Amino acid sequence: MGQVTLTIAGRSHSIACRDGEELHIERLGALLERHAETATRASGGLSGERTMLFLALILADQLDEAERNPPGGVSPVLLENLADRLEAVAAALEDFATPP
């Protein structure tokens, strides 16, 4: 079993992972650390837990934005809305084509 120590917002965290996943976990840790200063300021420096909450919110916001506006692609949210509309049209056409 692999072991990685990440330092995020000045705090060290030991993480167990599967062998071979160490570099991936380190890259994720670096991503978190890039936003740690912003999260620390947003949390008012009150606690590590609050800082991690703000860090999670920052990343969730980025994920939401990426899902809504993927680079070079169509948003899954837009596709879902389009599919719902097409299903409604199909249902209306079926109702119209069915004799009373």
mmCIF file of N, CA, C and O in Angstrom:
data_model
loop_
_atom_site.group_PDB
_atom_site.id
_atom_site.type_symbol
_atom_site.label_atom_id
_atom_site.label_comp_id
_atom_site.label_asym_id
_atom_site.label_seq_id
_atom_site.Cartn_x
_atom_site.Cartn_y
_atom_site.Cartn_z
ATOM 1 N N MET A 1 0.847 -1.174 0.000
ATOM 2 C CA MET A 1 0.000 0.000 0.000
ATOM 3 C C MET A 1 0.887 1.229 0.000
ATOM 4 O O MET A 1 1.834 1.326 0.760
ATOM 5 N N GLY A 2 0.543 2.190 -0.863
ATOM 6 C CA GLY A 2 1.311 3.422 -0.965
ATOM 7 C C GLY A 2 0.953 4.402 0.140
ATOM 8 O O GLY A 2 -0.083 4.296 0.785
ATOM 9 N N GLN A 3 1.828 5.358 0.332
ATOM 10 C CA GLN A 3 1.627 6.387 1.353
ATOM 11 C C GLN A 3 2.141 7.702 0.795
ATOM 12 O O GLN A 3 3.237 7.762 0.246
ATOM 13 N N VAL A 4 1.352 8.755 0.922
ATOM 14 C CA VAL A 4 1.732 10.082 0.447
ATOM 15 C C VAL A 4 1.436 11.069 1.562
ATOM 16 O O VAL A 4 0.424 10.959 2.245
ATOM 17 N N THR A 5 2.320 12.034 1.725
ATOM 18 C CA THR A 5 2.062 13.116 2.670
ATOM 19 C C THR A 5 1.853 14.393 1.869
ATOM 20 O O THR A 5 2.718 14.805 1.094
ATOM 21 N N LEU A 6 0.690 14.981 2.037
ATOM 22 C CA LEU A 6 0.337 16.219 1.352
ATOM 23 C C LEU A 6 0.373 17.361 2.347
ATOM 24 O O LEU A 6 -0.067 17.208 3.489
ATOM 25 N N THR A 7 0.866 18.499 1.915
ATOM 26 C CA THR A 7 0.821 19.687 2.748
ATOM 27 C C THR A 7 -0.119 20.667 2.061
ATOM 28 O O THR A 7 0.134 21.121 0.942
ATOM 29 N N ILE A 8 -1.221 20.939 2.738
ATOM 30 C CA ILE A 8 -2.258 21.821 2.200
ATOM 31 C C ILE A 8 -2.552 22.878 3.241
ATOM 32 O O ILE A 8 -2.874 22.558 4.387
ATOM 33 N N ALA A 9 -2.447 24.123 2.844
ATOM 34 C CA ALA A 9 -2.697 25.264 3.736
ATOM 35 C C ALA A 9 -1.852 25.166 5.000
ATOM 36 O O ALA A 9 -2.315 25.444 6.094
ATOM 37 N N GLY A 10 -0.602 24.725 4.825
ATOM 38 C CA GLY A 10 0.320 24.669 5.947
ATOM 39 C C GLY A 10 0.144 23.480 6.871
ATOM 40 O O GLY A 10 0.818 23.388 7.890
ATOM 41 N N ARG A 11 -0.740 22.567 6.523
ATOM 42 C CA ARG A 11 -0.971 21.383 7.366
ATOM 43 C C ARG A 11 -0.644 20.123 6.589
ATOM 44 O O ARG A 11 -1.011 19.988 5.424
ATOM 45 N N SER A 12 0.028 19.206 7.258
ATOM 46 C CA SER A 12 0.409 17.945 6.619
ATOM 47 C C SER A 12 -0.660 16.895 6.845
ATOM 48 O O SER A 12 -1.236 16.798 7.942
ATOM 49 N N HIS A 13 -0.906 16.113 5.788
ATOM 50 C CA HIS A 13 -1.902 15.049 5.843
ATOM 51 C C HIS A 13 -1.301 13.803 5.210
ATOM 52 O O HIS A 13 -0.889 13.840 4.048
ATOM 53 N N SER A 14 -1.267 12.713 5.961
ATOM 54 C CA SER A 14 -0.779 11.449 5.421
ATOM 55 C C SER A 14 -1.949 10.711 4.792
ATOM 56 O O SER A 14 -3.003 10.545 5.421
ATOM 57 N N ILE A 15 -1.750 10.286 3.546
ATOM 58 C CA ILE A 15 -2.810 9.639 2.787
ATOM 59 C C ILE A 15 -2.331 8.270 2.338
ATOM 60 O O ILE A 15 -1.276 8.146 1.710
ATOM 61 N N ALA A 16 -3.104 7.245 2.653
ATOM 62 C CA ALA A 16 -2.824 5.901 2.144
ATOM 63 C C ALA A 16 -3.485 5.769 0.781
ATOM 64 O O ALA A 16 -4.573 6.296 0.548
ATOM 65 N N CYS A 17 -2.804 5.096 -0.136
ATOM 66 C CA CYS A 17 -3.353 4.893 -1.468
ATOM 67 C C CYS A 17 -2.825 3.575 -2.024
ATOM 68 O O CYS A 17 -1.922 2.973 -1.448
ATOM 69 N N ARG A 18 -3.419 3.156 -3.128
ATOM 70 C CA ARG A 18 -2.929 1.942 -3.764
ATOM 71 C C ARG A 18 -1.552 2.202 -4.356
ATOM 72 O O ARG A 18 -1.251 3.323 -4.768
ATOM 73 N N ASP A 19 -0.740 1.173 -4.390
ATOM 74 C CA ASP A 19 0.573 1.287 -5.009
ATOM 75 C C ASP A 19 0.417 1.794 -6.439
ATOM 76 O O ASP A 19 -0.465 1.352 -7.175
ATOM 77 N N GLY A 20 1.246 2.737 -6.813
ATOM 78 C CA GLY A 20 1.201 3.290 -8.152
ATOM 79 C C GLY A 20 0.343 4.539 -8.270
ATOM 80 O O GLY A 20 0.394 5.224 -9.288
ATOM 81 N N GLU A 21 -0.460 4.851 -7.266
ATOM 82 C CA GLU A 21 -1.313 6.038 -7.311
ATOM 83 C C GLU A 21 -0.688 7.253 -6.641
ATOM 84 O O GLU A 21 -1.298 8.323 -6.598
ATOM 85 N N GLU A 22 0.517 7.102 -6.166
ATOM 86 C CA GLU A 22 1.149 8.182 -5.414
ATOM 87 C C GLU A 22 1.257 9.481 -6.226
ATOM 88 O O GLU A 22 0.928 10.556 -5.711
ATOM 89 N N LEU A 23 1.711 9.397 -7.463
ATOM 90 C CA LEU A 23 1.859 10.604 -8.271
ATOM 91 C C LEU A 23 0.516 11.288 -8.524
ATOM 92 O O LEU A 23 0.423 12.518 -8.499
ATOM 93 N N HIS A 24 -0.509 10.488 -8.739
ATOM 94 C CA HIS A 24 -1.846 11.053 -8.953
ATOM 95 C C HIS A 24 -2.314 11.799 -7.702
ATOM 96 O O HIS A 24 -2.810 12.932 -7.798
ATOM 97 N N ILE A 25 -2.134 11.193 -6.548
ATOM 98 C CA ILE A 25 -2.534 11.834 -5.284
ATOM 99 C C ILE A 25 -1.712 13.112 -5.072
ATOM 100 O O ILE A 25 -2.252 14.141 -4.643
ATOM 101 N N GLU A 26 -0.432 13.074 -5.397
ATOM 102 C CA GLU A 26 0.401 14.265 -5.260
ATOM 103 C C GLU A 26 -0.071 15.381 -6.191
ATOM 104 O O GLU A 26 -0.066 16.555 -5.814
ATOM 105 N N ARG A 27 -0.486 15.040 -7.419
ATOM 106 C CA ARG A 27 -1.018 16.048 -8.339
ATOM 107 C C ARG A 27 -2.304 16.657 -7.785
ATOM 108 O O ARG A 27 -2.529 17.860 -7.880
ATOM 109 N N LEU A 28 -3.168 15.810 -7.210
ATOM 110 C CA LEU A 28 -4.392 16.326 -6.604
ATOM 111 C C LEU A 28 -4.069 17.246 -5.433
ATOM 112 O O LEU A 28 -4.703 18.298 -5.263
ATOM 113 N N GLY A 29 -3.080 16.860 -4.635
ATOM 114 C CA GLY A 29 -2.653 17.698 -3.521
ATOM 115 C C GLY A 29 -2.128 19.045 -3.993
ATOM 116 O O GLY A 29 -2.414 20.086 -3.394
ATOM 117 N N ALA A 30 -1.383 19.037 -5.098
ATOM 118 C CA ALA A 30 -0.871 20.291 -5.660
ATOM 119 C C ALA A 30 -2.019 21.172 -6.135
ATOM 120 O O ALA A 30 -1.976 22.401 -5.978
ATOM 121 N N LEU A 31 -3.055 20.564 -6.703
ATOM 122 C CA LEU A 31 -4.237 21.315 -7.122
ATOM 123 C C LEU A 31 -4.896 21.982 -5.914
ATOM 124 O O LEU A 31 -5.262 23.162 -5.962
ATOM 125 N N LEU A 32 -5.030 21.242 -4.832
ATOM 126 C CA LEU A 32 -5.613 21.811 -3.617
ATOM 127 C C LEU A 32 -4.743 22.951 -3.079
ATOM 128 O O LEU A 32 -5.261 24.003 -2.686
ATOM 129 N N GLU A 33 -3.446 22.733 -3.074
ATOM 130 C CA GLU A 33 -2.530 23.741 -2.534
ATOM 131 C C GLU A 33 -2.574 25.029 -3.349
ATOM 132 O O GLU A 33 -2.443 26.124 -2.798
ATOM 133 N N ARG A 34 -2.815 24.932 -4.661
ATOM 134 C CA ARG A 34 -2.904 26.142 -5.497
ATOM 135 C C ARG A 34 -4.043 27.058 -5.046
ATOM 136 O O ARG A 34 -3.998 28.264 -5.249
ATOM 137 N N HIS A 35 -5.079 26.480 -4.452
ATOM 138 C CA HIS A 35 -6.241 27.276 -4.023
ATOM 139 C C HIS A 35 -6.268 27.492 -2.508
ATOM 140 O O HIS A 35 -7.183 28.125 -1.998
ATOM 141 N N ALA A 36 -5.275 26.976 -1.817
ATOM 142 C CA ALA A 36 -5.292 27.016 -0.351
ATOM 143 C C ALA A 36 -5.259 28.433 0.206
ATOM 144 O O ALA A 36 -5.962 28.739 1.176
ATOM 145 N N GLU A 37 -4.471 29.312 -0.392
ATOM 146 C CA GLU A 37 -4.379 30.682 0.138
ATOM 147 C C GLU A 37 -5.721 31.401 0.034
ATOM 148 O O GLU A 37 -6.165 32.057 0.984
ATOM 149 N N THR A 38 -6.397 31.239 -1.098
ATOM 150 C CA THR A 38 -7.715 31.852 -1.273
ATOM 151 C C THR A 38 -8.700 31.297 -0.250
ATOM 152 O O THR A 38 -9.479 32.045 0.352
ATOM 153 N N ALA A 39 -8.674 29.981 -0.053
ATOM 154 C CA ALA A 39 -9.580 29.346 0.908
ATOM 155 C C ALA A 39 -9.284 29.804 2.326
ATOM 156 O O ALA A 39 -10.212 30.039 3.113
ATOM 157 N N THR A 40 -8.019 29.966 2.656
ATOM 158 C CA THR A 40 -7.640 30.420 3.998
ATOM 159 C C THR A 40 -8.146 31.841 4.242
ATOM 160 O O THR A 40 -8.708 32.138 5.307
ATOM 161 N N ARG A 41 -7.991 32.704 3.231
ATOM 162 C CA ARG A 41 -8.497 34.076 3.376
ATOM 163 C C ARG A 41 -10.017 34.085 3.495
ATOM 164 O O ARG A 41 -10.578 34.808 4.321
ATOM 165 N N ALA A 42 -10.690 33.261 2.684
ATOM 166 C CA ALA A 42 -12.158 33.217 2.714
ATOM 167 C C ALA A 42 -12.671 32.710 4.055
ATOM 168 O O ALA A 42 -13.723 33.143 4.527
ATOM 169 N N SER A 43 -11.928 31.797 4.664
ATOM 170 C CA SER A 43 -12.364 31.227 5.939
ATOM 171 C C SER A 43 -12.029 32.133 7.118
ATOM 172 O O SER A 43 -12.439 31.856 8.244
ATOM 173 N N GLY A 44 -11.276 33.164 6.859
ATOM 174 C CA GLY A 44 -10.861 34.051 7.948
ATOM 175 C C GLY A 44 -9.779 33.426 8.799
ATOM 176 O O GLY A 44 -9.484 33.925 9.879
ATOM 177 N N GLY A 45 -9.214 32.315 8.323
ATOM 178 C CA GLY A 45 -8.169 31.637 9.080
ATOM 179 C C GLY A 45 -8.654 31.059 10.393
ATOM 180 O O GLY A 45 -7.866 30.804 11.294
ATOM 181 N N LEU A 46 -9.977 30.869 10.512
ATOM 182 C CA LEU A 46 -10.550 30.430 11.785
ATOM 183 C C LEU A 46 -10.186 28.998 12.155
ATOM 184 O O LEU A 46 -9.901 28.710 13.306
ATOM 185 N N SER A 47 -10.229 28.100 11.174
ATOM 186 C CA SER A 47 -9.885 26.707 11.485
ATOM 187 C C SER A 47 -9.519 25.981 10.204
ATOM 188 O O SER A 47 -9.916 26.378 9.105
ATOM 189 N N GLY A 48 -8.765 24.908 10.366
ATOM 190 C CA GLY A 48 -8.406 24.088 9.219
ATOM 191 C C GLY A 48 -9.634 23.478 8.575
ATOM 192 O O GLY A 48 -9.718 23.362 7.346
ATOM 193 N N GLU A 49 -10.602 23.103 9.398
ATOM 194 C CA GLU A 49 -11.834 22.507 8.876
ATOM 195 C C GLU A 49 -12.593 23.504 8.002
ATOM 196 O O GLU A 49 -13.057 23.169 6.911
ATOM 197 N N ARG A 50 -12.686 24.727 8.449
ATOM 198 C CA ARG A 50 -13.387 25.762 7.674
ATOM 199 C C ARG A 50 -12.618 26.085 6.386
ATOM 200 O O ARG A 50 -13.210 26.292 5.336
ATOM 201 N N THR A 51 -11.292 26.098 6.479
ATOM 202 C CA THR A 51 -10.478 26.315 5.291
ATOM 203 C C THR A 51 -10.728 25.216 4.270
ATOM 204 O O THR A 51 -10.890 25.481 3.080
ATOM 205 N N MET A 52 -10.776 23.957 4.729
ATOM 206 C CA MET A 52 -11.035 22.838 3.813
ATOM 207 C C MET A 52 -12.436 22.940 3.213
ATOM 208 O O MET A 52 -12.642 22.590 2.052
ATOM 209 N N LEU A 53 -13.403 23.433 3.982
ATOM 210 C CA LEU A 53 -14.748 23.632 3.446
ATOM 211 C C LEU A 53 -14.713 24.636 2.298
ATOM 212 O O LEU A 53 -15.279 24.396 1.233
ATOM 213 N N PHE A 54 -14.021 25.765 2.512
ATOM 214 C CA PHE A 54 -13.933 26.761 1.452
ATOM 215 C C PHE A 54 -13.143 26.229 0.257
ATOM 216 O O PHE A 54 -13.471 26.526 -0.889
ATOM 217 N N LEU A 55 -12.138 25.434 0.520
ATOM 218 C CA LEU A 55 -11.381 24.813 -0.562
ATOM 219 C C LEU A 55 -12.282 23.889 -1.378
ATOM 220 O O LEU A 55 -12.267 23.914 -2.614
ATOM 221 N N ALA A 56 -13.111 23.113 -0.693
ATOM 222 C CA ALA A 56 -14.065 22.232 -1.383
ATOM 223 C C ALA A 56 -15.068 23.046 -2.198
ATOM 224 O O ALA A 56 -15.408 22.673 -3.327
ATOM 225 N N LEU A 57 -15.536 24.165 -1.659
ATOM 226 C CA LEU A 57 -16.480 25.018 -2.391
ATOM 227 C C LEU A 57 -15.838 25.621 -3.638
ATOM 228 O O LEU A 57 -16.473 25.704 -4.693
ATOM 229 N N ILE A 58 -14.584 26.038 -3.539
ATOM 230 C CA ILE A 58 -13.875 26.585 -4.692
ATOM 231 C C ILE A 58 -13.781 25.537 -5.795
ATOM 232 O O ILE A 58 -14.074 25.805 -6.967
ATOM 233 N N LEU A 59 -13.390 24.323 -5.423
ATOM 234 C CA LEU A 59 -13.252 23.258 -6.417
ATOM 235 C C LEU A 59 -14.603 22.807 -6.957
ATOM 236 O O LEU A 59 -14.724 22.505 -8.151
ATOM 237 N N ALA A 60 -15.621 22.773 -6.111
ATOM 238 C CA ALA A 60 -16.963 22.413 -6.575
ATOM 239 C C ALA A 60 -17.468 23.445 -7.576
ATOM 240 O O ALA A 60 -18.103 23.094 -8.580
ATOM 241 N N ASP A 61 -17.165 24.717 -7.338
ATOM 242 C CA ASP A 61 -17.560 25.773 -8.263
ATOM 243 C C ASP A 61 -16.867 25.584 -9.612
ATOM 244 O O ASP A 61 -17.490 25.717 -10.668
ATOM 245 N N GLN A 62 -15.588 25.250 -9.589
ATOM 246 C CA GLN A 62 -14.857 25.008 -10.836
ATOM 247 C C GLN A 62 -15.411 23.789 -11.567
ATOM 248 O O GLN A 62 -15.544 23.806 -12.795
ATOM 249 N N LEU A 63 -15.733 22.736 -10.835
ATOM 250 C CA LEU A 63 -16.301 21.540 -11.446
ATOM 251 C C LEU A 63 -17.656 21.847 -12.067
ATOM 252 O O LEU A 63 -17.944 21.439 -13.196
ATOM 253 N N ASP A 64 -18.481 22.592 -11.356
ATOM 254 C CA ASP A 64 -19.794 22.976 -11.871
ATOM 255 C C ASP A 64 -19.646 23.780 -13.165
ATOM 256 O O ASP A 64 -20.345 23.535 -14.147
ATOM 257 N N GLU A 65 -18.728 24.725 -13.158
ATOM 258 C CA GLU A 65 -18.485 25.538 -14.354
ATOM 259 C C GLU A 65 -18.013 24.669 -15.518
ATOM 260 O O GLU A 65 -18.465 24.837 -16.651
ATOM 261 N N ALA A 66 -17.116 23.734 -15.251
ATOM 262 C CA ALA A 66 -16.609 22.850 -16.307
ATOM 263 C C ALA A 66 -17.710 21.950 -16.855
ATOM 264 O O ALA A 66 -17.758 21.676 -18.056
ATOM 265 N N GLU A 67 -18.605 21.493 -15.986
ATOM 266 C CA GLU A 67 -19.704 20.641 -16.445
ATOM 267 C C GLU A 67 -20.709 21.438 -17.275
ATOM 268 O O GLU A 67 -21.272 20.927 -18.226
ATOM 269 N N ARG A 68 -20.906 22.679 -16.913
ATOM 270 C CA ARG A 68 -21.872 23.513 -17.647
ATOM 271 C C ARG A 68 -21.290 24.058 -18.956
ATOM 272 O O ARG A 68 -22.018 24.291 -19.905
ATOM 273 N N ASN A 69 -19.992 24.276 -18.981
ATOM 274 C CA ASN A 69 -19.336 24.864 -20.150
ATOM 275 C C ASN A 69 -18.061 24.098 -20.487
ATOM 276 O O ASN A 69 -16.960 24.636 -20.333
ATOM 277 N N PRO A 70 -18.188 22.875 -20.950
ATOM 278 C CA PRO A 70 -16.972 22.107 -21.248
ATOM 279 C C PRO A 70 -16.213 22.721 -22.421
ATOM 280 O O PRO A 70 -16.834 23.222 -23.356
ATOM 281 N N PRO A 71 -14.882 22.697 -22.355
ATOM 282 C CA PRO A 71 -14.106 23.264 -23.459
ATOM 283 C C PRO A 71 -14.295 22.425 -24.723
ATOM 284 O O PRO A 71 -14.123 21.213 -24.698
ATOM 285 N N GLY A 72 -14.701 23.078 -25.788
ATOM 286 C CA GLY A 72 -14.842 22.397 -27.066
ATOM 287 C C GLY A 72 -15.973 21.395 -27.134
ATOM 288 O O GLY A 72 -15.998 20.542 -28.006
ATOM 289 N N GLY A 73 -16.927 21.490 -26.242
ATOM 290 C CA GLY A 73 -18.006 20.519 -26.245
ATOM 291 C C GLY A 73 -19.334 21.125 -25.863
ATOM 292 O O GLY A 73 -19.453 22.324 -25.657
ATOM 293 N N VAL A 74 -20.324 20.262 -25.766
ATOM 294 C CA VAL A 74 -21.667 20.682 -25.395
ATOM 295 C C VAL A 74 -21.894 20.311 -23.935
ATOM 296 O O VAL A 74 -21.549 19.221 -23.501
ATOM 297 N N SER A 75 -22.496 21.209 -23.213
ATOM 298 C CA SER A 75 -22.764 21.005 -21.801
ATOM 299 C C SER A 75 -23.704 19.826 -21.568
ATOM 300 O O SER A 75 -24.750 19.723 -22.220
ATOM 301 N N PRO A 76 -23.366 18.931 -20.636
ATOM 302 C CA PRO A 76 -24.277 17.834 -20.301
ATOM 303 C C PRO A 76 -25.626 18.333 -19.790
ATOM 304 O O PRO A 76 -26.651 17.705 -20.034
ATOM 305 N N VAL A 77 -25.637 19.466 -19.106
ATOM 306 C CA VAL A 77 -26.896 20.042 -18.615
ATOM 307 C C VAL A 77 -27.768 20.434 -19.808
ATOM 308 O O VAL A 77 -28.974 20.152 -19.836
ATOM 309 N N LEU A 78 -27.151 21.047 -20.816
ATOM 310 C CA LEU A 78 -27.880 21.414 -22.020
ATOM 311 C C LEU A 78 -28.409 20.173 -22.724
ATOM 312 O O LEU A 78 -29.559 20.136 -23.166
ATOM 313 N N LEU A 79 -27.592 19.130 -22.804
ATOM 314 C CA LEU A 79 -28.032 17.882 -23.450
ATOM 315 C C LEU A 79 -29.205 17.251 -22.704
ATOM 316 O O LEU A 79 -30.142 16.742 -23.327
ATOM 317 N N GLU A 80 -29.169 17.282 -21.385
ATOM 318 C CA GLU A 80 -30.276 16.727 -20.588
ATOM 319 C C GLU A 80 -31.563 17.508 -20.840
ATOM 320 O O GLU A 80 -32.632 16.919 -21.014
ATOM 321 N N ASN A 81 -31.450 18.826 -20.862
ATOM 322 C CA ASN A 81 -32.632 19.655 -21.134
ATOM 323 C C ASN A 81 -33.180 19.390 -22.530
ATOM 324 O O ASN A 81 -34.400 19.297 -22.718
ATOM 325 N N LEU A 82 -32.287 19.265 -23.491
ATOM 326 C CA LEU A 82 -32.702 18.971 -24.858
ATOM 327 C C LEU A 82 -33.381 17.611 -24.943
ATOM 328 O O LEU A 82 -34.423 17.465 -25.594
ATOM 329 N N ALA A 83 -32.833 16.609 -24.264
ATOM 330 C CA ALA A 83 -33.437 15.273 -24.259
ATOM 331 C C ALA A 83 -34.828 15.312 -23.635
ATOM 332 O O ALA A 83 -35.770 14.677 -24.152
ATOM 333 N N ASP A 84 -34.995 16.057 -22.549
ATOM 334 C CA ASP A 84 -36.309 16.177 -21.914
ATOM 335 C C ASP A 84 -37.321 16.804 -22.868
ATOM 336 O O ASP A 84 -38.469 16.355 -22.971
ATOM 337 N N ARG A 85 -36.901 17.824 -23.576
ATOM 338 C CA ARG A 85 -37.800 18.495 -24.520
ATOM 339 C C ARG A 85 -38.173 17.567 -25.673
ATOM 340 O O ARG A 85 -39.333 17.535 -26.106
ATOM 341 N N LEU A 86 -37.185 16.833 -26.178
ATOM 342 C CA LEU A 86 -37.466 15.901 -27.277
ATOM 343 C C LEU A 86 -38.439 14.799 -26.837
ATOM 344 O O LEU A 86 -39.314 14.397 -27.600
ATOM 345 N N GLU A 87 -38.274 14.324 -25.618
ATOM 346 C CA GLU A 87 -39.199 13.311 -25.098
ATOM 347 C C GLU A 87 -40.610 13.882 -24.994
ATOM 348 O O GLU A 87 -41.588 13.186 -25.299
ATOM 349 N N ALA A 88 -40.725 15.131 -24.565
ATOM 350 C CA ALA A 88 -42.044 15.761 -24.463
ATOM 351 C C ALA A 88 -42.678 15.916 -25.842
ATOM 352 O O ALA A 88 -43.880 15.665 -26.014
ATOM 353 N N VAL A 89 -41.884 16.285 -26.828
ATOM 354 C CA VAL A 89 -42.403 16.404 -28.197
ATOM 355 C C VAL A 89 -42.834 15.038 -28.709
ATOM 356 O O VAL A 89 -43.909 14.893 -29.317
ATOM 357 N N ALA A 90 -42.035 14.017 -28.478
ATOM 358 C CA ALA A 90 -42.381 12.667 -28.919
ATOM 359 C C ALA A 90 -43.678 12.198 -28.272
ATOM 360 O O ALA A 90 -44.542 11.614 -28.937
ATOM 361 N N ALA A 91 -43.842 12.470 -26.983
ATOM 362 C CA ALA A 91 -45.067 12.080 -26.286
ATOM 363 C C ALA A 91 -46.272 12.821 -26.865
ATOM 364 O O ALA A 91 -47.350 12.223 -27.058
ATOM 365 N N ALA A 92 -46.102 14.100 -27.166
ATOM 366 C CA ALA A 92 -47.205 14.879 -27.752
ATOM 367 C C ALA A 92 -47.547 14.358 -29.126
ATOM 368 O O ALA A 92 -48.749 14.257 -29.479
ATOM 369 N N LEU A 93 -46.564 13.992 -29.920
ATOM 370 C CA LEU A 93 -46.824 13.431 -31.256
ATOM 371 C C LEU A 93 -47.543 12.082 -31.165
ATOM 372 O O LEU A 93 -48.439 11.801 -31.958
ATOM 373 N N GLU A 94 -47.147 11.273 -30.183
ATOM 374 C CA GLU A 94 -47.807 9.981 -30.008
ATOM 375 C C GLU A 94 -49.272 10.185 -29.621
ATOM 376 O O GLU A 94 -50.161 9.492 -30.122
ATOM 377 N N ASP A 95 -49.523 11.143 -28.734
ATOM 378 C CA ASP A 95 -50.909 11.437 -28.329
ATOM 379 C C ASP A 95 -51.718 11.944 -29.521
ATOM 380 O O ASP A 95 -52.883 11.591 -29.687
ATOM 381 N N PHE A 96 -51.086 12.769 -30.355
ATOM 382 C CA PHE A 96 -51.779 13.316 -31.523
ATOM 383 C C PHE A 96 -52.083 12.213 -32.561
ATOM 384 O O PHE A 96 -53.137 12.220 -33.183
ATOM 385 N N ALA A 97 -51.151 11.265 -32.708
ATOM 386 C CA ALA A 97 -51.318 10.205 -33.712
ATOM 387 C C ALA A 97 -52.263 9.112 -33.258
ATOM 388 O O ALA A 97 -52.784 8.375 -34.096
ATOM 389 N N THR A 98 -52.517 8.993 -32.004
ATOM 390 C CA THR A 98 -53.406 7.938 -31.479
ATOM 391 C C THR A 98 -54.848 8.402 -31.653
ATOM 392 O O THR A 98 -55.248 9.451 -31.152
ATOM 393 N N PRO A 99 -55.672 7.582 -32.378
ATOM 394 C CA PRO A 99 -57.060 7.970 -32.563
ATOM 395 C C PRO A 99 -57.825 7.895 -31.244
ATOM 396 O O PRO A 99 -57.530 7.048 -30.403
ATOM 397 N N PRO A 100 -58.812 8.777 -31.065
ATOM 398 C CA PRO A 100 -59.570 8.811 -29.799
ATOM 399 C C PRO A 100 -60.432 7.585 -29.572
ATOM 400 O O PRO A 100 -60.781 6.789 -30.259
#
